[in-house]
Short mmCIF file of C-alpha atoms and ligand atoms in Angstrom, two decimals:
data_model
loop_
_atom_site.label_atom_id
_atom_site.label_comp_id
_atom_site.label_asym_id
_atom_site.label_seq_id
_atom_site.Cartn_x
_atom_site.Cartn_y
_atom_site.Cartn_z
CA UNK A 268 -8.44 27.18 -0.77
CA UNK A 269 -5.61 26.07 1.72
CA UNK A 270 -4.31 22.53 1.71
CA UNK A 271 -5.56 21.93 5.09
CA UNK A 272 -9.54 23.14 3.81
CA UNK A 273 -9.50 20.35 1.15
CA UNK A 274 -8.78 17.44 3.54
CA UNK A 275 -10.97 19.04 5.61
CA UNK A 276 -13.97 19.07 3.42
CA UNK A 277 -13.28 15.27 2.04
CA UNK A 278 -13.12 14.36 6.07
CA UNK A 279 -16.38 16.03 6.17
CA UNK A 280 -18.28 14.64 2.56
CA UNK A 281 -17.36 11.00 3.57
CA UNK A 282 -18.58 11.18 7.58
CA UNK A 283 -21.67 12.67 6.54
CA UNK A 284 -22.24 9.93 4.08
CA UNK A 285 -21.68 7.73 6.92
CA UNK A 286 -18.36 6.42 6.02
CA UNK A 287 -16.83 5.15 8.73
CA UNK A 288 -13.56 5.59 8.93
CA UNK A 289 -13.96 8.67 6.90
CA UNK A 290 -11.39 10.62 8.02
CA UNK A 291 -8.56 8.23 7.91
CA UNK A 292 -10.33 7.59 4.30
CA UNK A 293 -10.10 10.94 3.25
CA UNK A 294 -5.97 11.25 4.89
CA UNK A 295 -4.93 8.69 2.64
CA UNK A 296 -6.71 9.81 -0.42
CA UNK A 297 -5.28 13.37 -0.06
CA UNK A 298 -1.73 12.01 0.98
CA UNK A 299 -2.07 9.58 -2.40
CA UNK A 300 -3.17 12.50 -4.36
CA UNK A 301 -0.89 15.41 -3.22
CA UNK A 302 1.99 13.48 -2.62
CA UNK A 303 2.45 14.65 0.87
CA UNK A 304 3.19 12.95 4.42
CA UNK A 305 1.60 13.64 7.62
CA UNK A 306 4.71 15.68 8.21
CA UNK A 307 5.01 17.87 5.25
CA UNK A 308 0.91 18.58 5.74
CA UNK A 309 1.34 19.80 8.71
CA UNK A 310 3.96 22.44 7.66
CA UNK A 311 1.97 23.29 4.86
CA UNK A 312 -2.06 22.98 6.05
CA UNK A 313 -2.32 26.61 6.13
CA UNK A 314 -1.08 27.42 2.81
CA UNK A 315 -2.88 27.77 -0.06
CA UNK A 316 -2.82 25.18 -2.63
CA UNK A 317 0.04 25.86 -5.64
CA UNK A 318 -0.84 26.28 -8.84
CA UNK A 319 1.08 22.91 -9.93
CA UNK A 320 -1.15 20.66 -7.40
CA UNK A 321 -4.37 21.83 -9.40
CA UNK A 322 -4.54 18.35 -10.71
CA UNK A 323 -4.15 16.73 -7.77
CA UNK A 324 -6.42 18.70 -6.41
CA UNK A 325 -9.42 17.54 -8.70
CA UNK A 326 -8.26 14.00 -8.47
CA UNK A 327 -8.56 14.30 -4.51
CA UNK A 328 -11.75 15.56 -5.39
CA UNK A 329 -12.86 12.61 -7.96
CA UNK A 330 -11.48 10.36 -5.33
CA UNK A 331 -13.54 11.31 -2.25
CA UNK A 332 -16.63 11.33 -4.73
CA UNK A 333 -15.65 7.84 -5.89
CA UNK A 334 -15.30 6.79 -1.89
CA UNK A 335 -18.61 8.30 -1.21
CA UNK A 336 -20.05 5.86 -3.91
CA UNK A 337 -18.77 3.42 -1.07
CA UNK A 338 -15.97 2.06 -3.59
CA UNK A 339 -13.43 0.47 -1.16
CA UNK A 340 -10.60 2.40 -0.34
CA UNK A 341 -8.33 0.05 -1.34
CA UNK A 342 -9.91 0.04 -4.90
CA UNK A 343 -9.01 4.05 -5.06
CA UNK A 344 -5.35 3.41 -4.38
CA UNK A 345 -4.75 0.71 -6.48
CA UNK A 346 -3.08 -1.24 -3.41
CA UNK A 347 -3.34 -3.25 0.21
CA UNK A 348 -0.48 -4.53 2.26
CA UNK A 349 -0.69 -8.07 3.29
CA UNK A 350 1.83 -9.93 5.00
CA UNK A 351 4.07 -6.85 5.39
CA UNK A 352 3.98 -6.75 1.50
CA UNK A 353 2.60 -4.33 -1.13
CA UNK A 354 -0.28 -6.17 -3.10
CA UNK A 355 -1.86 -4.01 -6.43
CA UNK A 356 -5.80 -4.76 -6.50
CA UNK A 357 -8.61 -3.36 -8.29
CA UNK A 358 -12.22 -4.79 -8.47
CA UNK A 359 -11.66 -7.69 -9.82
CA UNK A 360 -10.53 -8.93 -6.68
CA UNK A 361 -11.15 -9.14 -3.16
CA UNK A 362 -9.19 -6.58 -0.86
CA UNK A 363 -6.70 -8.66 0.86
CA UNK A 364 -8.17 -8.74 5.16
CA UNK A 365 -6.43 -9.34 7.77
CA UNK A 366 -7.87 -12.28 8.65
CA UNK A 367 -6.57 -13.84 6.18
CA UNK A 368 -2.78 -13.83 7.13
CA UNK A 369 -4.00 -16.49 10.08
CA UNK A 370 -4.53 -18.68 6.97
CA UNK A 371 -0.65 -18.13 6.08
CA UNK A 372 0.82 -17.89 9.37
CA UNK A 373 -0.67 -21.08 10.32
CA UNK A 374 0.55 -22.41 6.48
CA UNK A 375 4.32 -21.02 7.34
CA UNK A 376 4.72 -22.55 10.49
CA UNK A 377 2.88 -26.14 9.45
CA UNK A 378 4.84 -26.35 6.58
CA UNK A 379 8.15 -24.98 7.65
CA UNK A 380 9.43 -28.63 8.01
CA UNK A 381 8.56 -29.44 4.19
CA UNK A 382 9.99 -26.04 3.00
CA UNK A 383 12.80 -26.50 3.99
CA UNK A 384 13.30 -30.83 3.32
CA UNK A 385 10.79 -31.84 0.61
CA UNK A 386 11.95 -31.35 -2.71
CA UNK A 387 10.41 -31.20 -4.97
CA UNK A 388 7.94 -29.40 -2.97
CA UNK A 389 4.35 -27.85 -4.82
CA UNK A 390 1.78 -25.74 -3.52
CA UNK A 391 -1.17 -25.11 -5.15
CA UNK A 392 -3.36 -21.23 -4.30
CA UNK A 393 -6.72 -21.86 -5.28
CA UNK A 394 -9.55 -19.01 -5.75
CA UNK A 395 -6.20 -17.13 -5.45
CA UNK A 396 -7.84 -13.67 -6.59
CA UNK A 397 -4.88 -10.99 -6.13
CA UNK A 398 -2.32 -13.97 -5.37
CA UNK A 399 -1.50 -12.69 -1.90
CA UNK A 400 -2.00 -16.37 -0.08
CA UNK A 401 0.39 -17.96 -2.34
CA UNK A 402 2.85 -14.90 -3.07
CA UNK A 403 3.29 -14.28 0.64
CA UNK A 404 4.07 -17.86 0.90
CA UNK A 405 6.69 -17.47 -1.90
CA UNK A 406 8.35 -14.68 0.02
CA UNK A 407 8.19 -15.92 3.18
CA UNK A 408 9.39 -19.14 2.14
CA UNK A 409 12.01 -17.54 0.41
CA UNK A 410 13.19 -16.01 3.89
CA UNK A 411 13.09 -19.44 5.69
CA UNK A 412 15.07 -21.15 3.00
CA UNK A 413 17.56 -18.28 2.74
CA UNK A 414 17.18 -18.21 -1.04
CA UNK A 415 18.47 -15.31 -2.70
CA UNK A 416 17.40 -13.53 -5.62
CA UNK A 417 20.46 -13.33 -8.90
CA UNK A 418 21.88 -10.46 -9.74
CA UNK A 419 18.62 -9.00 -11.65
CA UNK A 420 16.75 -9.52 -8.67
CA UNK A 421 13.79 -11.07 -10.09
CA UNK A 422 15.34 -14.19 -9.74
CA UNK A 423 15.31 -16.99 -7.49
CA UNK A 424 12.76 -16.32 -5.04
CA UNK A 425 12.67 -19.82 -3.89
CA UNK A 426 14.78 -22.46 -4.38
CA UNK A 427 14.66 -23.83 -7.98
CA UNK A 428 12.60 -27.02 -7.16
CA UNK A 429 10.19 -25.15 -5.27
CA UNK A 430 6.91 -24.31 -7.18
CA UNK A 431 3.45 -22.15 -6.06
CA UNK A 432 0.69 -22.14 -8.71
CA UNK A 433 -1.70 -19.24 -8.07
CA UNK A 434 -4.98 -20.14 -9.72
CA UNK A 435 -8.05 -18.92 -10.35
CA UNK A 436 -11.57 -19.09 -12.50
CA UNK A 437 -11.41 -15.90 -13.29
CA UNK A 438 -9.71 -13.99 -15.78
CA UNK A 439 -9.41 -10.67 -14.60
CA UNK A 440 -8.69 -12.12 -11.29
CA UNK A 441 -5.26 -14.00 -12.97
CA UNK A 442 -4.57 -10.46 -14.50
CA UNK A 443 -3.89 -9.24 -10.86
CA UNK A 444 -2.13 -12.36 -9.81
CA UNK A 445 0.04 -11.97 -12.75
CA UNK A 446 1.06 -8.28 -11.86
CA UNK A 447 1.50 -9.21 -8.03
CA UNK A 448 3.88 -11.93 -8.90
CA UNK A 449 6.22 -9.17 -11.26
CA UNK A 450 5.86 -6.70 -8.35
CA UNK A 451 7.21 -8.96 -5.70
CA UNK A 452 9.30 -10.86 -7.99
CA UNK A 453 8.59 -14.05 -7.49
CA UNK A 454 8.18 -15.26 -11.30
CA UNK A 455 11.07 -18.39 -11.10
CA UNK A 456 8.47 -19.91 -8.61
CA UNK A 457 4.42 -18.79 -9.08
CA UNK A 458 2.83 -18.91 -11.91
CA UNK A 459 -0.96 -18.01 -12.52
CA UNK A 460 -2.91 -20.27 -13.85
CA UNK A 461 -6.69 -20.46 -15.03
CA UNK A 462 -8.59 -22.75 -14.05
CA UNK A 463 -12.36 -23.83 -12.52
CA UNK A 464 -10.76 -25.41 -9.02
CA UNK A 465 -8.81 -28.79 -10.22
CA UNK A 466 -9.70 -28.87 -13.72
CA UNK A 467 -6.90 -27.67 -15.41
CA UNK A 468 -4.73 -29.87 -12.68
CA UNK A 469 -5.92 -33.40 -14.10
CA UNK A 470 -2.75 -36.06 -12.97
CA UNK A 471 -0.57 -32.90 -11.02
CA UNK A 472 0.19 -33.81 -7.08
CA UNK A 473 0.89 -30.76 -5.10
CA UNK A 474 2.64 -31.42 -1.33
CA UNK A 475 0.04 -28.87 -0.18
CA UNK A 476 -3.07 -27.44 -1.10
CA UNK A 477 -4.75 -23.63 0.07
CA UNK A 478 -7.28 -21.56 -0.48
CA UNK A 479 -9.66 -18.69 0.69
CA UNK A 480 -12.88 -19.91 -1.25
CA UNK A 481 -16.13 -17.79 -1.22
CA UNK A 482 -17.75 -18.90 1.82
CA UNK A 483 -20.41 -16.46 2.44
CA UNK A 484 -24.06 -17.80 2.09
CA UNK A 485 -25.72 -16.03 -1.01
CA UNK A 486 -28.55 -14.74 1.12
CA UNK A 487 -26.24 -13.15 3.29
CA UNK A 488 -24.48 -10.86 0.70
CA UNK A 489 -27.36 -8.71 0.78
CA UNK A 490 -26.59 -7.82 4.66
CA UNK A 491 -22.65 -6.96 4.25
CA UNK A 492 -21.09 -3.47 3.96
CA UNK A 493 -22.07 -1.46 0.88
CA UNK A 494 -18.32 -1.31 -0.15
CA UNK A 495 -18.34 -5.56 0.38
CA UNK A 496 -21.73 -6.03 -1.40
CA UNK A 497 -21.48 -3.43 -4.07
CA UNK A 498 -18.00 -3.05 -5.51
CA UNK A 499 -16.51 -6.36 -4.28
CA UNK A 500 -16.83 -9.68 -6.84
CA UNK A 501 -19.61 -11.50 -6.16
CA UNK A 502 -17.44 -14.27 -7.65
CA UNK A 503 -15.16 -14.14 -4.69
CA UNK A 504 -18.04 -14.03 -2.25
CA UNK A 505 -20.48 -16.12 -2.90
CA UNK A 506 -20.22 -19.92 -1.34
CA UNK A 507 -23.86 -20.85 -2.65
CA UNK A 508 -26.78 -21.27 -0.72
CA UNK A 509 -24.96 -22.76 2.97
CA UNK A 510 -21.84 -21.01 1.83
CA UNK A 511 -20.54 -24.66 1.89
CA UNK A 512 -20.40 -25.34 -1.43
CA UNK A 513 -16.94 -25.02 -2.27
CA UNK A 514 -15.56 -26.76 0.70
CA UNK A 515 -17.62 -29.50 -0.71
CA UNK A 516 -16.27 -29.61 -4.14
CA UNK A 517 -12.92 -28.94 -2.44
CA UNK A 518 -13.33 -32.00 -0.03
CA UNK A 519 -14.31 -34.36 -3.08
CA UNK A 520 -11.05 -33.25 -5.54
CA UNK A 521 -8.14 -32.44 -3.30
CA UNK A 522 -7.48 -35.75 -1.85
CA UNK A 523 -7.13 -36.63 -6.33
CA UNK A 524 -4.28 -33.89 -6.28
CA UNK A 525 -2.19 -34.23 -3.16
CA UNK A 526 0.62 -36.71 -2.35
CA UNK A 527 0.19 -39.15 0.66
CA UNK A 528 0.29 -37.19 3.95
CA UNK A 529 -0.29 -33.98 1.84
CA UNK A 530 -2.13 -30.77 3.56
CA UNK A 531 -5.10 -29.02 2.84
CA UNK A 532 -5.50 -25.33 4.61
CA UNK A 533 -9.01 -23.59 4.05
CA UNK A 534 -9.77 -20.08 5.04
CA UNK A 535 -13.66 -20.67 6.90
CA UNK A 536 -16.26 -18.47 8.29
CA UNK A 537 -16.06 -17.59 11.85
CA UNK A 538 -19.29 -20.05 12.44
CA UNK A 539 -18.15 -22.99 9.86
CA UNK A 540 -15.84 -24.25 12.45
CA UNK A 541 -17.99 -27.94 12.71
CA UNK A 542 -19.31 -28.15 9.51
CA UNK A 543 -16.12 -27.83 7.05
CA UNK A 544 -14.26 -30.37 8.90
CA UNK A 545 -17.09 -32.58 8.95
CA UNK A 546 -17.28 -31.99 5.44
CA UNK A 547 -13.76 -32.81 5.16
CA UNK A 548 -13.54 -35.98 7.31
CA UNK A 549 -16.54 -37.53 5.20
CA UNK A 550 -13.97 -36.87 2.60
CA UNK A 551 -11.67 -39.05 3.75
CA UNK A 552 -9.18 -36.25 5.48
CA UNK A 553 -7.29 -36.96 9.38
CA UNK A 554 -5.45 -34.79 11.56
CA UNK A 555 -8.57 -31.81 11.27
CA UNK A 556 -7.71 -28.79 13.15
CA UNK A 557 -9.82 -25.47 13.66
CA UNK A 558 -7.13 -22.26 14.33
CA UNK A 559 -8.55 -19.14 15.14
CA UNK A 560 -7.85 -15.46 14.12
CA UNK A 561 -6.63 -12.97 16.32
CA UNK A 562 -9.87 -12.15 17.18
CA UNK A 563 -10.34 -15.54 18.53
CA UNK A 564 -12.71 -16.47 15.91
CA UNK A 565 -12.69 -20.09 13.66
CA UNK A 566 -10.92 -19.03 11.08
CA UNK A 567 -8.78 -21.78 9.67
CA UNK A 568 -8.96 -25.41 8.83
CA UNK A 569 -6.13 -27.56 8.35
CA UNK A 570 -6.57 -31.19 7.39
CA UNK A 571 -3.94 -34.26 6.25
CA UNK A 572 -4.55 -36.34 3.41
CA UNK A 573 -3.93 -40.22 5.11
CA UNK A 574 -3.45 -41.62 1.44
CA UNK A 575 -5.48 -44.85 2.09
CA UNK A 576 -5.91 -46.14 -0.95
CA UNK A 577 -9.10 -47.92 -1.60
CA UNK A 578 -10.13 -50.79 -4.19
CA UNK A 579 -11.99 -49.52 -6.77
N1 LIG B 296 -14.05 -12.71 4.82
C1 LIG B 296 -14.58 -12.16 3.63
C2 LIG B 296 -15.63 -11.12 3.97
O1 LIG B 296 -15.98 -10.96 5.09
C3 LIG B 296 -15.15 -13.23 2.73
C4 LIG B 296 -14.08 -14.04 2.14
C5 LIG B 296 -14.57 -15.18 1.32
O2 LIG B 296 -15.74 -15.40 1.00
N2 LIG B 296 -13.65 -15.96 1.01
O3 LIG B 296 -16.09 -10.41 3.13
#
C-alpha cells in the first residue's frame, strides 16, 4: 500500500457516500494523520507506506470512517480557523462559519471608537459556544489598541480595564471557551462564564452586548446537512418554534444590562432581516441596522440602547 493509494481510497469512501467535499475531506484527514504537506506527498505518493506510519495509517483509516458517519470535519481535527485564528472545537460546540466573522467585522469597526476611548469598557459574548465572537474581539482589539502581551506572553491582551465575558448555558460549551481563551492567550481580559443568557449578570452594565443565538426554527433542523443536524448541538441550533425566541428574550433583558447609548450586535438568519429588528424596536432599541454577509445575505443586526428611562 503506497501513500498515494490510501488518500486515494479515503477520496473515494467519502464521494461515494456522497460527501461533498470529499476529497478535500479526505486531504486534510491524511495530511492531519501522516503529518505530511501537499509538498512532501507529492515526493512521496508513490512510495509505500513505512513501517513507523502504521499508526497513522489506521487513524487515517478511523478518521475517514468517522467522516463517513457525516461527523463534521472540523470535529475530526479538533480545530477551525476563524478570524485568521486557530479555534479548538469538538461537539459540544458549533463549528465556527464564516458567516459569522460579518458579525465581528461589523463589531470591530462599530466599536473601534469605544475601544480605543471608553474605559472602562465591557463586552459581554453570549451563547458564546467555542468563544470565537468574543476571543477574536479580544485579539483584534488588542491590535487596535496596540496592547502588548508581558514578558510570559499570556499577558495583557488588552488593556487592563478592558474586559470580554464569554458566556454560555452550557457546560461543556464553557469547557471549550475556557481552552480557546489559554490557546490565544487572552486570560487578563475573557473570562467564561456560565450562565442561562443574563441570569448570572443581575446589576453588571456591559458597553456592548453580542451574540450568535440559535436562530434556526425547530422544524427546520430536520432539513439541514446530516453533519449540521446530526453531530452539531441542538442546543446551539435551535431558536424554538419561529427561531425567534431568543431574540425575544434578548430584546426584553439587554436594554437591563447595557449603559446608556450601549450596543447590541445579533448574528440573524438570512430571512430574519424585518422581524428581529422589529422585535428589537418594540423593545425599546434606536439606530437598527441590517448588514449583510459577503454573500449579500441579512446577516447582522446592530441596534443602540437610547437609555430613556421610564417611570415605573
Ligand atoms: N448559521 C448556522 C447554521 O446554518 C446556525 C447558527 C445559529 O443558529 N446560531 O447552521
Amino acid at each position: 500500500m503506497t501513500y498515494g493509494k490510501i488518500l486515494e481510497e479515503g477520496e473515494k469512501l467519502l464521494l461515494d457516500e456522497g460527501v461533498e467535499e470529499g476529497r478535500l475531506d479526505a486531504w486534510y484527514l491524511f495530511s492531519h494523520c501522516f503529518s505530511m504537506d501537499r509538498g512532501m506527498y507529492l515526493v512521496k505518493a508513490g512510495n509505500r507506506i513505512l513501517q513507523e506510519h502504521k499508526e497513522a495509517e489506521a487513524s487515517f483509516r478511523s478518521l475517514i470512517e468517522k467522516r463517513r458517519q457525516r461527523i463534521p470535519l472540523q470535529q475530526l481535527l479538533k480545530s477551525q480557523e476563524f478570524m485568521g485564528f486557530e479555534f479548538f472545537v469538538n461537539e459540544h460546540v458549533l463549528v465556527p462559519r464564516q458567516d459569522t466573522e460579518t458579525l465581528v467585522e461589523t463589531v470591530l469597526s462599530e466599536e473601534k471608537i469605544w475601544v480605543m476611548e471608553k474605559r472602562p469598557y465591557k463586552v459581554l459574548d453570549l451563547c458564546t459556544g467555542s468563544g470565537c465572537i468574543g476571543l477574536s474581539l479580544a485579539r483584534c482589539f488588542q491590535g487596535m489598541t496596540g496592547a502588548k502581551q508581558d514578558a510570559g506572553g499570556n499577558n495583557g491582551c488588552c488593556p487592563p480595564d478592558m474586559e470580554i465575558v464569554l458566556s454560555d448555558i452550557s457546560e461543556e460549551a464553557l469547557q471549550v471557551a475556557e481552552e480557546n481563551i489559554g490557546r490565544l492567550r487572552c486570560e487578563t481580559v475573557c473570562r467564561a462564564v456560565r450562565s442561562d443568557l443574563f441570569e448570572a449578570f443581575e446589576g453588571t452594565k456591559f458597553d456592548c452586548i453580542v451574540s450568535n443565538p440559535p436562530y434556526i426554527p425547530s422544524g427546520e433542523i430536520e432539513r439541514l446537512s446530516p453533519e449540521v443536524r446530526d453531530h452539531e448541538p441542538r442546543l446551539a441550533l435551535d431558536g424554538s418554534q419561529d427561531g425567534l425566541e431568543f431574540y425575544r428574550r434578548i430584546g426584553r433583558e439587554a436594554s437591563g444590562h447595557l449603559v446608556f447609548g450601549g450596543r447590541l450586535y445579533l448574528e440573524i438568519g438570512w430571512d430574519q432581516g424585518v422581524a428581529v429588528p422589529e422585535i428589537l424596536y418594540a423593545a425599546g432599541f434606536t439606530g437598527i441596522k441590517v448588514l449583510r454577509d459577503l454573500a449579500g445575505k441579512n446577516r447582522v443586526v446592530k441596534a443602540v440602547f437610547p437609555g430613556i428611562e421610564t417611570e415605573k
